[in-house]
């Protein structure tokens, strides 16, 4: 729920004078969500909402689209032409030296860079320092309610149960010498999700052998492989309950369709597992001590283990992503590779830890858990127990 007082508390915590949310034709999805604009809102003109760290908040809207922000009980200023827009915004921002906007210096975090360069340049030309609203915005977009946390515990258990069932499905086919394909397993997972009343925005990744060396490979009806014996199999699945406010659980497990993996397969799995555990340990240690933790630091913890084992060049994606009502949520990612995510990891948020090693054309290994930070700062892995060793399906 939109709350000026809550936003002002955050502005004071981060020592920012005011937050200016600016949009043109839906360019700022963060502002739309924070200001609770219905998706169907007819919006063709510029608008802004300015919230100071203390005092009165206001909204600036076009005279021909005054309805745009009618749901916000703020003082309203209307403009008609460009000169009036510039005057209204410059006067509203005049008292504030430091203004937060949906901006990221050097585009370090693209998902929070929603305001065009020209607008940022103009605000700066008025004498203001422009800071990123990234940390403030995630408090309003990425924090779960206790009801969502409780529901996710049930969801994660069902997703883990589906994972165990999928591996048993493959085991039975192998032991009976029956043909089974990646697509067969994927569709089995679809049916299990339906039985558990789980929903997902995409179908599971099921990748055998070299197929798993492409992190986002996913079988399709006309493009998939038969699962042979004595190969590594990667299964990645994510889902949430059918409740409209439900949140995702996301896990990846590795199994072997024989009885004895190669030395290389064992080494790579152990390395990925240890990298996952190093990242999780970093999260636990920081929250247990009450220390601040940033997304990039979790990535550093996992990546360091893989780099030290000699596989650094083969870990080609971030360590994890924020999770919410969407698989990839609006909060901090565990990333110091694809981006430098400087956002804090905050209470009431969730994210994946999923390091991987991918040697093109040969092997792909990933181990993924989803982590939930309780509203009290406690650290939970709802899909516990997590994978410790490769699962042997040939016995």
PDB file of C-alpha atoms in Angstrom, residues 108-388:
ATOM      1  CA  UNK A 108      25.320  -0.535 -13.161  1.00  0.00           C
ATOM      2  CA  UNK A 109      21.930  -2.110 -12.434  1.00  0.00           C
ATOM      3  CA  UNK A 110      19.855  -1.917 -15.638  1.00  0.00           C
ATOM      4  CA  UNK A 111      16.627  -3.102 -13.989  1.00  0.00           C
ATOM      5  CA  UNK A 112      16.449   0.076 -11.887  1.00  0.00           C
ATOM      6  CA  UNK A 113      17.468   2.493 -14.665  1.00  0.00           C
ATOM      7  CA  UNK A 114      14.064   3.738 -15.791  1.00  0.00           C
ATOM      8  CA  UNK A 115      14.557   7.503 -16.159  1.00  0.00           C
ATOM      9  CA  UNK A 116      16.001   8.689 -19.481  1.00  0.00           C
ATOM     10  CA  UNK A 117      19.411  10.374 -19.573  1.00  0.00           C
ATOM     11  CA  UNK A 118      17.987  13.688 -20.759  1.00  0.00           C
ATOM     12  CA  UNK A 119      15.706  14.036 -17.751  1.00  0.00           C
ATOM     13  CA  UNK A 120      18.553  13.167 -15.363  1.00  0.00           C
ATOM     14  CA  UNK A 121      20.755  15.742 -17.114  1.00  0.00           C
ATOM     15  CA  UNK A 122      18.072  18.407 -16.737  1.00  0.00           C
ATOM     16  CA  UNK A 123      17.540  17.685 -13.033  1.00  0.00           C
ATOM     17  CA  UNK A 124      21.286  17.959 -12.517  1.00  0.00           C
ATOM     18  CA  UNK A 125      21.389  21.225 -14.443  1.00  0.00           C
ATOM     19  CA  UNK A 126      19.033  22.651 -11.826  1.00  0.00           C
ATOM     20  CA  UNK A 127      21.725  22.033  -9.218  1.00  0.00           C
ATOM     21  CA  UNK A 128      20.539  18.757  -7.722  1.00  0.00           C
ATOM     22  CA  UNK A 129      22.546  15.633  -6.995  1.00  0.00           C
ATOM     23  CA  UNK A 130      20.708  12.634  -8.471  1.00  0.00           C
ATOM     24  CA  UNK A 131      20.973   9.433  -6.428  1.00  0.00           C
ATOM     25  CA  UNK A 132      19.602   5.990  -7.147  1.00  0.00           C
ATOM     26  CA  UNK A 133      16.266   5.020  -5.620  1.00  0.00           C
ATOM     27  CA  UNK A 134      17.224   1.339  -5.972  1.00  0.00           C
ATOM     28  CA  UNK A 135      17.427   0.510  -2.266  1.00  0.00           C
ATOM     29  CA  UNK A 136      14.310   2.498  -1.365  1.00  0.00           C
ATOM     30  CA  UNK A 137      12.255   0.981  -4.172  1.00  0.00           C
ATOM     31  CA  UNK A 138      13.013  -2.608  -3.216  1.00  0.00           C
ATOM     32  CA  UNK A 139      11.523  -2.047   0.252  1.00  0.00           C
ATOM     33  CA  UNK A 140       8.257  -1.236  -1.531  1.00  0.00           C
ATOM     34  CA  UNK A 141       8.458  -3.990  -4.162  1.00  0.00           C
ATOM     35  CA  UNK A 142      10.427  -6.918  -2.798  1.00  0.00           C
ATOM     36  CA  UNK A 143       9.342  -7.339   0.838  1.00  0.00           C
ATOM     37  CA  UNK A 144       7.008 -10.277   1.465  1.00  0.00           C
ATOM     38  CA  UNK A 145       4.221 -10.360   3.993  1.00  0.00           C
ATOM     39  CA  UNK A 146       4.211 -13.035   6.684  1.00  0.00           C
ATOM     40  CA  UNK A 147       1.324 -14.648   4.834  1.00  0.00           C
ATOM     41  CA  UNK A 148       3.467 -14.925   1.700  1.00  0.00           C
ATOM     42  CA  UNK A 149       6.373 -16.349   3.701  1.00  0.00           C
ATOM     43  CA  UNK A 150       4.136 -18.976   5.292  1.00  0.00           C
ATOM     44  CA  UNK A 151       2.602 -19.914   1.955  1.00  0.00           C
ATOM     45  CA  UNK A 152       6.053 -20.221   0.401  1.00  0.00           C
ATOM     46  CA  UNK A 153       7.071 -22.845   2.970  1.00  0.00           C
ATOM     47  CA  UNK A 154       4.265 -25.060   1.659  1.00  0.00           C
ATOM     48  CA  UNK A 155       5.085 -24.252  -1.966  1.00  0.00           C
ATOM     49  CA  UNK A 156       8.789 -25.027  -1.538  1.00  0.00           C
ATOM     50  CA  UNK A 157       7.995 -28.406   0.017  1.00  0.00           C
ATOM     51  CA  UNK A 158       5.738 -29.288  -2.916  1.00  0.00           C
ATOM     52  CA  UNK A 159       8.353 -28.163  -5.444  1.00  0.00           C
ATOM     53  CA  UNK A 160      10.949 -30.317  -3.707  1.00  0.00           C
ATOM     54  CA  UNK A 161       8.507 -33.243  -3.687  1.00  0.00           C
ATOM     55  CA  UNK A 162       8.004 -32.732  -7.417  1.00  0.00           C
ATOM     56  CA  UNK A 163      11.783 -32.774  -7.906  1.00  0.00           C
ATOM     57  CA  UNK A 164      12.089 -36.097  -6.072  1.00  0.00           C
ATOM     58  CA  UNK A 165       9.183 -37.488  -8.093  1.00  0.00           C
ATOM     59  CA  UNK A 166      10.753 -36.370 -11.388  1.00  0.00           C
ATOM     60  CA  UNK A 167      14.003 -38.151 -10.578  1.00  0.00           C
ATOM     61  CA  UNK A 168      12.114 -41.287  -9.575  1.00  0.00           C
ATOM     62  CA  UNK A 169      10.236 -41.096 -12.885  1.00  0.00           C
ATOM     63  CA  UNK A 170      13.564 -41.155 -14.738  1.00  0.00           C
ATOM     64  CA  UNK A 171      14.956 -43.908 -12.496  1.00  0.00           C
ATOM     65  CA  UNK A 172      12.043 -46.222 -13.231  1.00  0.00           C
ATOM     66  CA  UNK A 173      12.397 -45.697 -16.979  1.00  0.00           C
ATOM     67  CA  UNK A 174      16.123 -46.398 -16.868  1.00  0.00           C
ATOM     68  CA  UNK A 175      15.852 -49.509 -14.714  1.00  0.00           C
ATOM     69  CA  UNK A 176      13.144 -50.876 -17.021  1.00  0.00           C
ATOM     70  CA  UNK A 177      15.259 -50.035 -20.081  1.00  0.00           C
ATOM     71  CA  UNK A 178      12.465 -47.811 -21.391  1.00  0.00           C
ATOM     72  CA  UNK A 179      13.055 -44.752 -23.574  1.00  0.00           C
ATOM     73  CA  UNK A 180      12.519 -41.421 -21.831  1.00  0.00           C
ATOM     74  CA  UNK A 181      13.285 -37.964 -23.181  1.00  0.00           C
ATOM     75  CA  UNK A 182      13.939 -34.609 -21.601  1.00  0.00           C
ATOM     76  CA  UNK A 183      10.545 -33.480 -22.885  1.00  0.00           C
ATOM     77  CA  UNK A 184       8.845 -36.488 -21.259  1.00  0.00           C
ATOM     78  CA  UNK A 185      10.295 -35.492 -17.898  1.00  0.00           C
ATOM     79  CA  UNK A 186       9.382 -31.858 -18.365  1.00  0.00           C
ATOM     80  CA  UNK A 187       5.756 -32.752 -19.111  1.00  0.00           C
ATOM     81  CA  UNK A 188       5.688 -35.104 -16.125  1.00  0.00           C
ATOM     82  CA  UNK A 189       6.680 -32.116 -13.986  1.00  0.00           C
ATOM     83  CA  UNK A 190       3.898 -30.044 -15.577  1.00  0.00           C
ATOM     84  CA  UNK A 191       1.370 -32.696 -14.565  1.00  0.00           C
ATOM     85  CA  UNK A 192       2.728 -32.857 -11.026  1.00  0.00           C
ATOM     86  CA  UNK A 193       2.491 -29.092 -10.669  1.00  0.00           C
ATOM     87  CA  UNK A 194      -1.119 -29.262 -11.786  1.00  0.00           C
ATOM     88  CA  UNK A 195      -1.825 -32.010  -9.248  1.00  0.00           C
ATOM     89  CA  UNK A 196      -0.300 -29.857  -6.490  1.00  0.00           C
ATOM     90  CA  UNK A 197      -2.149 -26.743  -7.731  1.00  0.00           C
ATOM     91  CA  UNK A 198       1.121 -25.007  -8.459  1.00  0.00           C
ATOM     92  CA  UNK A 199       1.606 -22.553 -11.309  1.00  0.00           C
ATOM     93  CA  UNK A 200       4.704 -21.397 -13.174  1.00  0.00           C
ATOM     94  CA  UNK A 201       5.557 -18.791 -15.781  1.00  0.00           C
ATOM     95  CA  UNK A 202       7.535 -21.338 -17.819  1.00  0.00           C
ATOM     96  CA  UNK A 203       8.119 -25.057 -18.024  1.00  0.00           C
ATOM     97  CA  UNK A 204      10.999 -26.728 -16.214  1.00  0.00           C
ATOM     98  CA  UNK A 205      14.519 -27.062 -17.574  1.00  0.00           C
ATOM     99  CA  UNK A 206      15.483 -30.704 -18.090  1.00  0.00           C
ATOM    100  CA  UNK A 207      18.904 -31.036 -19.691  1.00  0.00           C
ATOM    101  CA  UNK A 208      21.029 -34.143 -20.233  1.00  0.00           C
ATOM    102  CA  UNK A 209      24.800 -34.210 -20.719  1.00  0.00           C
ATOM    103  CA  UNK A 210      26.104 -31.450 -23.034  1.00  0.00           C
ATOM    104  CA  UNK A 211      22.656 -29.841 -23.279  1.00  0.00           C
ATOM    105  CA  UNK A 212      23.136 -28.658 -19.701  1.00  0.00           C
ATOM    106  CA  UNK A 213      26.211 -26.681 -20.750  1.00  0.00           C
ATOM    107  CA  UNK A 214      23.747 -24.059 -22.055  1.00  0.00           C
ATOM    108  CA  UNK A 215      22.299 -22.585 -18.829  1.00  0.00           C
ATOM    109  CA  UNK A 216      18.888 -21.700 -20.304  1.00  0.00           C
ATOM    110  CA  UNK A 217      18.453 -24.748 -22.513  1.00  0.00           C
ATOM    111  CA  UNK A 218      14.933 -26.144 -22.252  1.00  0.00           C
ATOM    112  CA  UNK A 219      13.414 -29.075 -24.159  1.00  0.00           C
ATOM    113  CA  UNK A 220      10.681 -28.469 -26.699  1.00  0.00           C
ATOM    114  CA  UNK A 221       8.415 -30.935 -28.516  1.00  0.00           C
ATOM    115  CA  UNK A 222      10.596 -30.909 -31.637  1.00  0.00           C
ATOM    116  CA  UNK A 223      13.921 -30.178 -29.939  1.00  0.00           C
ATOM    117  CA  UNK A 224      14.899 -32.494 -27.123  1.00  0.00           C
ATOM    118  CA  UNK A 225      17.155 -35.436 -26.367  1.00  0.00           C
ATOM    119  CA  UNK A 226      16.627 -38.967 -25.173  1.00  0.00           C
ATOM    120  CA  UNK A 227      18.048 -39.501 -21.677  1.00  0.00           C
ATOM    121  CA  UNK A 228      20.685 -42.279 -21.881  1.00  0.00           C
ATOM    122  CA  UNK A 229      22.323 -44.171 -19.022  1.00  0.00           C
ATOM    123  CA  UNK A 230      25.579 -42.975 -17.432  1.00  0.00           C
ATOM    124  CA  UNK A 231      25.117 -39.241 -18.013  1.00  0.00           C
ATOM    125  CA  UNK A 232      24.580 -36.155 -15.848  1.00  0.00           C
ATOM    126  CA  UNK A 233      21.021 -34.803 -15.792  1.00  0.00           C
ATOM    127  CA  UNK A 234      20.104 -31.276 -14.677  1.00  0.00           C
ATOM    128  CA  UNK A 235      16.543 -30.487 -13.542  1.00  0.00           C
ATOM    129  CA  UNK A 236      15.569 -26.894 -12.749  1.00  0.00           C
ATOM    130  CA  UNK A 237      12.000 -26.057 -11.690  1.00  0.00           C
ATOM    131  CA  UNK A 238      10.171 -23.103 -10.178  1.00  0.00           C
ATOM    132  CA  UNK A 239       6.560 -22.570  -9.147  1.00  0.00           C
ATOM    133  CA  UNK A 240       4.187 -20.785  -6.790  1.00  0.00           C
ATOM    134  CA  UNK A 241       0.774 -21.577  -5.382  1.00  0.00           C
ATOM    135  CA  UNK A 242      -2.452 -20.572  -7.074  1.00  0.00           C
ATOM    136  CA  UNK A 243      -3.070 -17.768  -4.572  1.00  0.00           C
ATOM    137  CA  UNK A 244      -3.038 -14.373  -6.370  1.00  0.00           C
ATOM    138  CA  UNK A 245      -0.346 -13.016  -4.002  1.00  0.00           C
ATOM    139  CA  UNK A 246       1.785 -16.169  -3.899  1.00  0.00           C
ATOM    140  CA  UNK A 247       5.563 -16.234  -4.304  1.00  0.00           C
ATOM    141  CA  UNK A 248       7.959 -18.514  -6.147  1.00  0.00           C
ATOM    142  CA  UNK A 249      10.218 -21.309  -4.946  1.00  0.00           C
ATOM    143  CA  UNK A 250      13.072 -22.146  -7.340  1.00  0.00           C
ATOM    144  CA  UNK A 251      15.431 -25.158  -7.137  1.00  0.00           C
ATOM    145  CA  UNK A 252      17.894 -27.074  -9.316  1.00  0.00           C
ATOM    146  CA  UNK A 253      19.192 -30.591  -8.633  1.00  0.00           C
ATOM    147  CA  UNK A 254      21.747 -32.744 -10.400  1.00  0.00           C
ATOM    148  CA  UNK A 255      21.529 -36.494 -10.863  1.00  0.00           C
ATOM    149  CA  UNK A 256      23.415 -39.215 -12.735  1.00  0.00           C
ATOM    150  CA  UNK A 257      21.636 -41.819 -14.816  1.00  0.00           C
ATOM    151  CA  UNK A 258      24.152 -44.528 -13.918  1.00  0.00           C
ATOM    152  CA  UNK A 259      25.942 -45.661 -10.812  1.00  0.00           C
ATOM    153  CA  UNK A 260      29.431 -44.188 -11.073  1.00  0.00           C
ATOM    154  CA  UNK A 261      30.069 -40.608 -12.261  1.00  0.00           C
ATOM    155  CA  UNK A 262      33.449 -39.743 -13.739  1.00  0.00           C
ATOM    156  CA  UNK A 263      36.095 -38.050 -11.643  1.00  0.00           C
ATOM    157  CA  UNK A 264      35.494 -34.817 -13.551  1.00  0.00           C
ATOM    158  CA  UNK A 265      31.747 -34.947 -12.928  1.00  0.00           C
ATOM    159  CA  UNK A 266      32.296 -35.506  -9.217  1.00  0.00           C
ATOM    160  CA  UNK A 267      34.815 -32.670  -9.004  1.00  0.00           C
ATOM    161  CA  UNK A 268      32.609 -30.169 -10.802  1.00  0.00           C
ATOM    162  CA  UNK A 269      29.546 -31.056  -8.742  1.00  0.00           C
ATOM    163  CA  UNK A 270      31.466 -30.724  -5.472  1.00  0.00           C
ATOM    164  CA  UNK A 271      32.856 -27.373  -6.595  1.00  0.00           C
ATOM    165  CA  UNK A 272      29.407 -26.020  -7.443  1.00  0.00           C
ATOM    166  CA  UNK A 273      27.945 -27.392  -4.217  1.00  0.00           C
ATOM    167  CA  UNK A 274      30.721 -25.803  -2.153  1.00  0.00           C
ATOM    168  CA  UNK A 275      30.241 -22.489  -3.950  1.00  0.00           C
ATOM    169  CA  UNK A 276      26.524 -22.600  -3.126  1.00  0.00           C
ATOM    170  CA  UNK A 277      27.302 -23.370   0.502  1.00  0.00           C
ATOM    171  CA  UNK A 278      29.875 -20.562   0.724  1.00  0.00           C
ATOM    172  CA  UNK A 279      27.289 -18.074  -0.504  1.00  0.00           C
ATOM    173  CA  UNK A 280      24.684 -19.348   1.949  1.00  0.00           C
ATOM    174  CA  UNK A 281      27.188 -19.213   4.805  1.00  0.00           C
ATOM    175  CA  UNK A 282      27.935 -15.585   3.952  1.00  0.00           C
ATOM    176  CA  UNK A 283      24.235 -14.770   4.135  1.00  0.00           C
ATOM    177  CA  UNK A 284      23.789 -16.566   7.459  1.00  0.00           C
ATOM    178  CA  UNK A 285      26.878 -14.993   9.041  1.00  0.00           C
ATOM    179  CA  UNK A 286      25.911 -11.445   8.074  1.00  0.00           C
ATOM    180  CA  UNK A 287      22.295 -11.702   9.183  1.00  0.00           C
ATOM    181  CA  UNK A 288      23.226 -13.517  12.399  1.00  0.00           C
ATOM    182  CA  UNK A 289      25.568 -10.647  13.257  1.00  0.00           C
ATOM    183  CA  UNK A 290      23.145  -7.940  12.146  1.00  0.00           C
ATOM    184  CA  UNK A 291      25.595  -6.672   9.515  1.00  0.00           C
ATOM    185  CA  UNK A 292      24.651  -5.125   6.169  1.00  0.00           C
ATOM    186  CA  UNK A 293      24.957  -7.472   3.183  1.00  0.00           C
ATOM    187  CA  UNK A 294      24.875  -6.427  -0.460  1.00  0.00           C
ATOM    188  CA  UNK A 295      23.924  -8.568  -3.432  1.00  0.00           C
ATOM    189  CA  UNK A 296      27.367  -8.413  -5.024  1.00  0.00           C
ATOM    190  CA  UNK A 297      28.997  -9.843  -1.896  1.00  0.00           C
ATOM    191  CA  UNK A 298      27.003 -13.073  -2.137  1.00  0.00           C
ATOM    192  CA  UNK A 299      28.132 -13.447  -5.745  1.00  0.00           C
ATOM    193  CA  UNK A 300      31.739 -12.864  -4.691  1.00  0.00           C
ATOM    194  CA  UNK A 301      31.517 -15.638  -2.089  1.00  0.00           C
ATOM    195  CA  UNK A 302      30.294 -18.251  -4.585  1.00  0.00           C
ATOM    196  CA  UNK A 303      32.456 -17.102  -7.473  1.00  0.00           C
ATOM    197  CA  UNK A 304      35.603 -17.175  -5.369  1.00  0.00           C
ATOM    198  CA  UNK A 305      35.194 -20.901  -4.687  1.00  0.00           C
ATOM    199  CA  UNK A 306      34.718 -21.702  -8.381  1.00  0.00           C
ATOM    200  CA  UNK A 307      37.586 -19.461  -9.438  1.00  0.00           C
ATOM    201  CA  UNK A 308      39.939 -21.000  -6.881  1.00  0.00           C
ATOM    202  CA  UNK A 309      39.069 -24.472  -8.218  1.00  0.00           C
ATOM    203  CA  UNK A 310      40.149 -23.393 -11.711  1.00  0.00           C
ATOM    204  CA  UNK A 311      36.688 -23.129 -13.275  1.00  0.00           C
ATOM    205  CA  UNK A 312      36.227 -19.355 -13.111  1.00  0.00           C
ATOM    206  CA  UNK A 313      35.873 -18.946 -16.868  1.00  0.00           C
ATOM    207  CA  UNK A 314      32.981 -21.413 -16.903  1.00  0.00           C
ATOM    208  CA  UNK A 315      30.731 -19.673 -14.371  1.00  0.00           C
ATOM    209  CA  UNK A 316      28.983 -17.407 -16.858  1.00  0.00           C
ATOM    210  CA  UNK A 317      26.007 -15.947 -14.997  1.00  0.00           C
ATOM    211  CA  UNK A 318      25.261 -14.203 -11.701  1.00  0.00           C
ATOM    212  CA  UNK A 319      24.961 -16.304  -8.557  1.00  0.00           C
ATOM    213  CA  UNK A 320      21.294 -15.557  -7.979  1.00  0.00           C
ATOM    214  CA  UNK A 321      18.235 -13.392  -8.564  1.00  0.00           C
ATOM    215  CA  UNK A 322      15.607 -11.823  -6.379  1.00  0.00           C
ATOM    216  CA  UNK A 323      12.358 -13.784  -6.110  1.00  0.00           C
ATOM    217  CA  UNK A 324       8.849 -12.476  -5.553  1.00  0.00           C
ATOM    218  CA  UNK A 325       5.452 -12.868  -7.112  1.00  0.00           C
ATOM    219  CA  UNK A 326       7.508 -13.116 -10.318  1.00  0.00           C
ATOM    220  CA  UNK A 327      10.351 -15.595 -10.707  1.00  0.00           C
ATOM    221  CA  UNK A 328      12.776 -12.719 -11.164  1.00  0.00           C
ATOM    222  CA  UNK A 329      11.719 -10.132  -8.619  1.00  0.00           C
ATOM    223  CA  UNK A 330      12.438  -6.451  -8.108  1.00  0.00           C
ATOM    224  CA  UNK A 331      14.916  -6.691  -5.236  1.00  0.00           C
ATOM    225  CA  UNK A 332      18.653  -7.225  -5.000  1.00  0.00           C
ATOM    226  CA  UNK A 333      20.253  -9.844  -7.227  1.00  0.00           C
ATOM    227  CA  UNK A 334      23.283 -11.851  -6.119  1.00  0.00           C
ATOM    228  CA  UNK A 335      25.434 -10.317  -8.801  1.00  0.00           C
ATOM    229  CA  UNK A 336      28.902  -8.900  -9.225  1.00  0.00           C
ATOM    230  CA  UNK A 337      29.361 -10.375 -12.689  1.00  0.00           C
ATOM    231  CA  UNK A 338      26.598  -9.368 -15.098  1.00  0.00           C
ATOM    232  CA  UNK A 339      26.072  -6.186 -13.059  1.00  0.00           C
ATOM    233  CA  UNK A 340      27.399  -4.734  -9.822  1.00  0.00           C
ATOM    234  CA  UNK A 341      24.347  -5.016  -7.597  1.00  0.00           C
ATOM    235  CA  UNK A 342      25.033  -2.689  -4.688  1.00  0.00           C
ATOM    236  CA  UNK A 343      21.560  -3.043  -3.198  1.00  0.00           C
ATOM    237  CA  UNK A 344      21.225  -4.338   0.340  1.00  0.00           C
ATOM    238  CA  UNK A 345      19.613  -7.702   0.968  1.00  0.00           C
ATOM    239  CA  UNK A 346      16.689  -6.811   3.203  1.00  0.00           C
ATOM    240  CA  UNK A 347      14.411  -8.502   5.707  1.00  0.00           C
ATOM    241  CA  UNK A 348      11.316 -10.049   4.169  1.00  0.00           C
ATOM    242  CA  UNK A 349      12.946 -10.706   0.799  1.00  0.00           C
ATOM    243  CA  UNK A 350      13.830 -13.875  -1.102  1.00  0.00           C
ATOM    244  CA  UNK A 351      16.460 -14.810  -3.647  1.00  0.00           C
ATOM    245  CA  UNK A 352      18.100 -17.761  -5.337  1.00  0.00           C
ATOM    246  CA  UNK A 353      21.652 -19.008  -4.879  1.00  0.00           C
ATOM    247  CA  UNK A 354      22.519 -20.979  -8.017  1.00  0.00           C
ATOM    248  CA  UNK A 355      26.187 -21.159  -9.021  1.00  0.00           C
ATOM    249  CA  UNK A 356      27.079 -23.260 -12.032  1.00  0.00           C
ATOM    250  CA  UNK A 357      29.932 -24.509 -14.185  1.00  0.00           C
ATOM    251  CA  UNK A 358      29.312 -24.845 -17.931  1.00  0.00           C
ATOM    252  CA  UNK A 359      31.970 -26.255 -20.247  1.00  0.00           C
ATOM    253  CA  UNK A 360      30.582 -25.769 -23.775  1.00  0.00           C
ATOM    254  CA  UNK A 361      29.635 -28.956 -25.573  1.00  0.00           C
ATOM    255  CA  UNK A 362      30.673 -31.145 -22.647  1.00  0.00           C
ATOM    256  CA  UNK A 363      29.117 -30.612 -19.244  1.00  0.00           C
ATOM    257  CA  UNK A 364      26.842 -28.325 -17.267  1.00  0.00           C
ATOM    258  CA  UNK A 365      26.282 -28.421 -13.502  1.00  0.00           C
ATOM    259  CA  UNK A 366      24.141 -26.088 -11.392  1.00  0.00           C
ATOM    260  CA  UNK A 367      22.878 -26.333  -7.818  1.00  0.00           C
ATOM    261  CA  UNK A 368      20.100 -23.980  -6.772  1.00  0.00           C
ATOM    262  CA  UNK A 369      18.243 -23.156  -3.605  1.00  0.00           C
ATOM    263  CA  UNK A 370      15.863 -20.335  -2.812  1.00  0.00           C
ATOM    264  CA  UNK A 371      16.506 -18.403   0.395  1.00  0.00           C
ATOM    265  CA  UNK A 372      13.943 -16.436   2.383  1.00  0.00           C
ATOM    266  CA  UNK A 373      14.951 -13.738   4.862  1.00  0.00           C
ATOM    267  CA  UNK A 374      12.302 -13.540   7.563  1.00  0.00           C
ATOM    268  CA  UNK A 375      10.793 -10.247   8.633  1.00  0.00           C
ATOM    269  CA  UNK A 376      12.933 -10.592  11.767  1.00  0.00           C
ATOM    270  CA  UNK A 377      16.135 -11.171   9.777  1.00  0.00           C
ATOM    271  CA  UNK A 378      16.227 -14.939  10.231  1.00  0.00           C
ATOM    272  CA  UNK A 379      17.550 -16.965   7.281  1.00  0.00           C
ATOM    273  CA  UNK A 380      15.521 -19.862   5.873  1.00  0.00           C
ATOM    274  CA  UNK A 381      15.914 -22.369   3.047  1.00  0.00           C
ATOM    275  CA  UNK A 382      12.305 -23.555   2.571  1.00  0.00           C
ATOM    276  CA  UNK A 383      13.286 -26.489   0.337  1.00  0.00           C
ATOM    277  CA  UNK A 384      15.521 -28.080   2.984  1.00  0.00           C
ATOM    278  CA  UNK A 385      17.117 -30.580   3.016  1.00  0.00           C
ATOM    279  CA  UNK A 386      19.254 -29.325   0.149  1.00  0.00           C
ATOM    280  CA  UNK A 387      21.298 -31.518  -2.187  1.00  0.00           C
ATOM    281  CA  UNK A 388      24.631 -32.696  -0.803  1.00  0.00           C
TER     282      UNK A 388
END
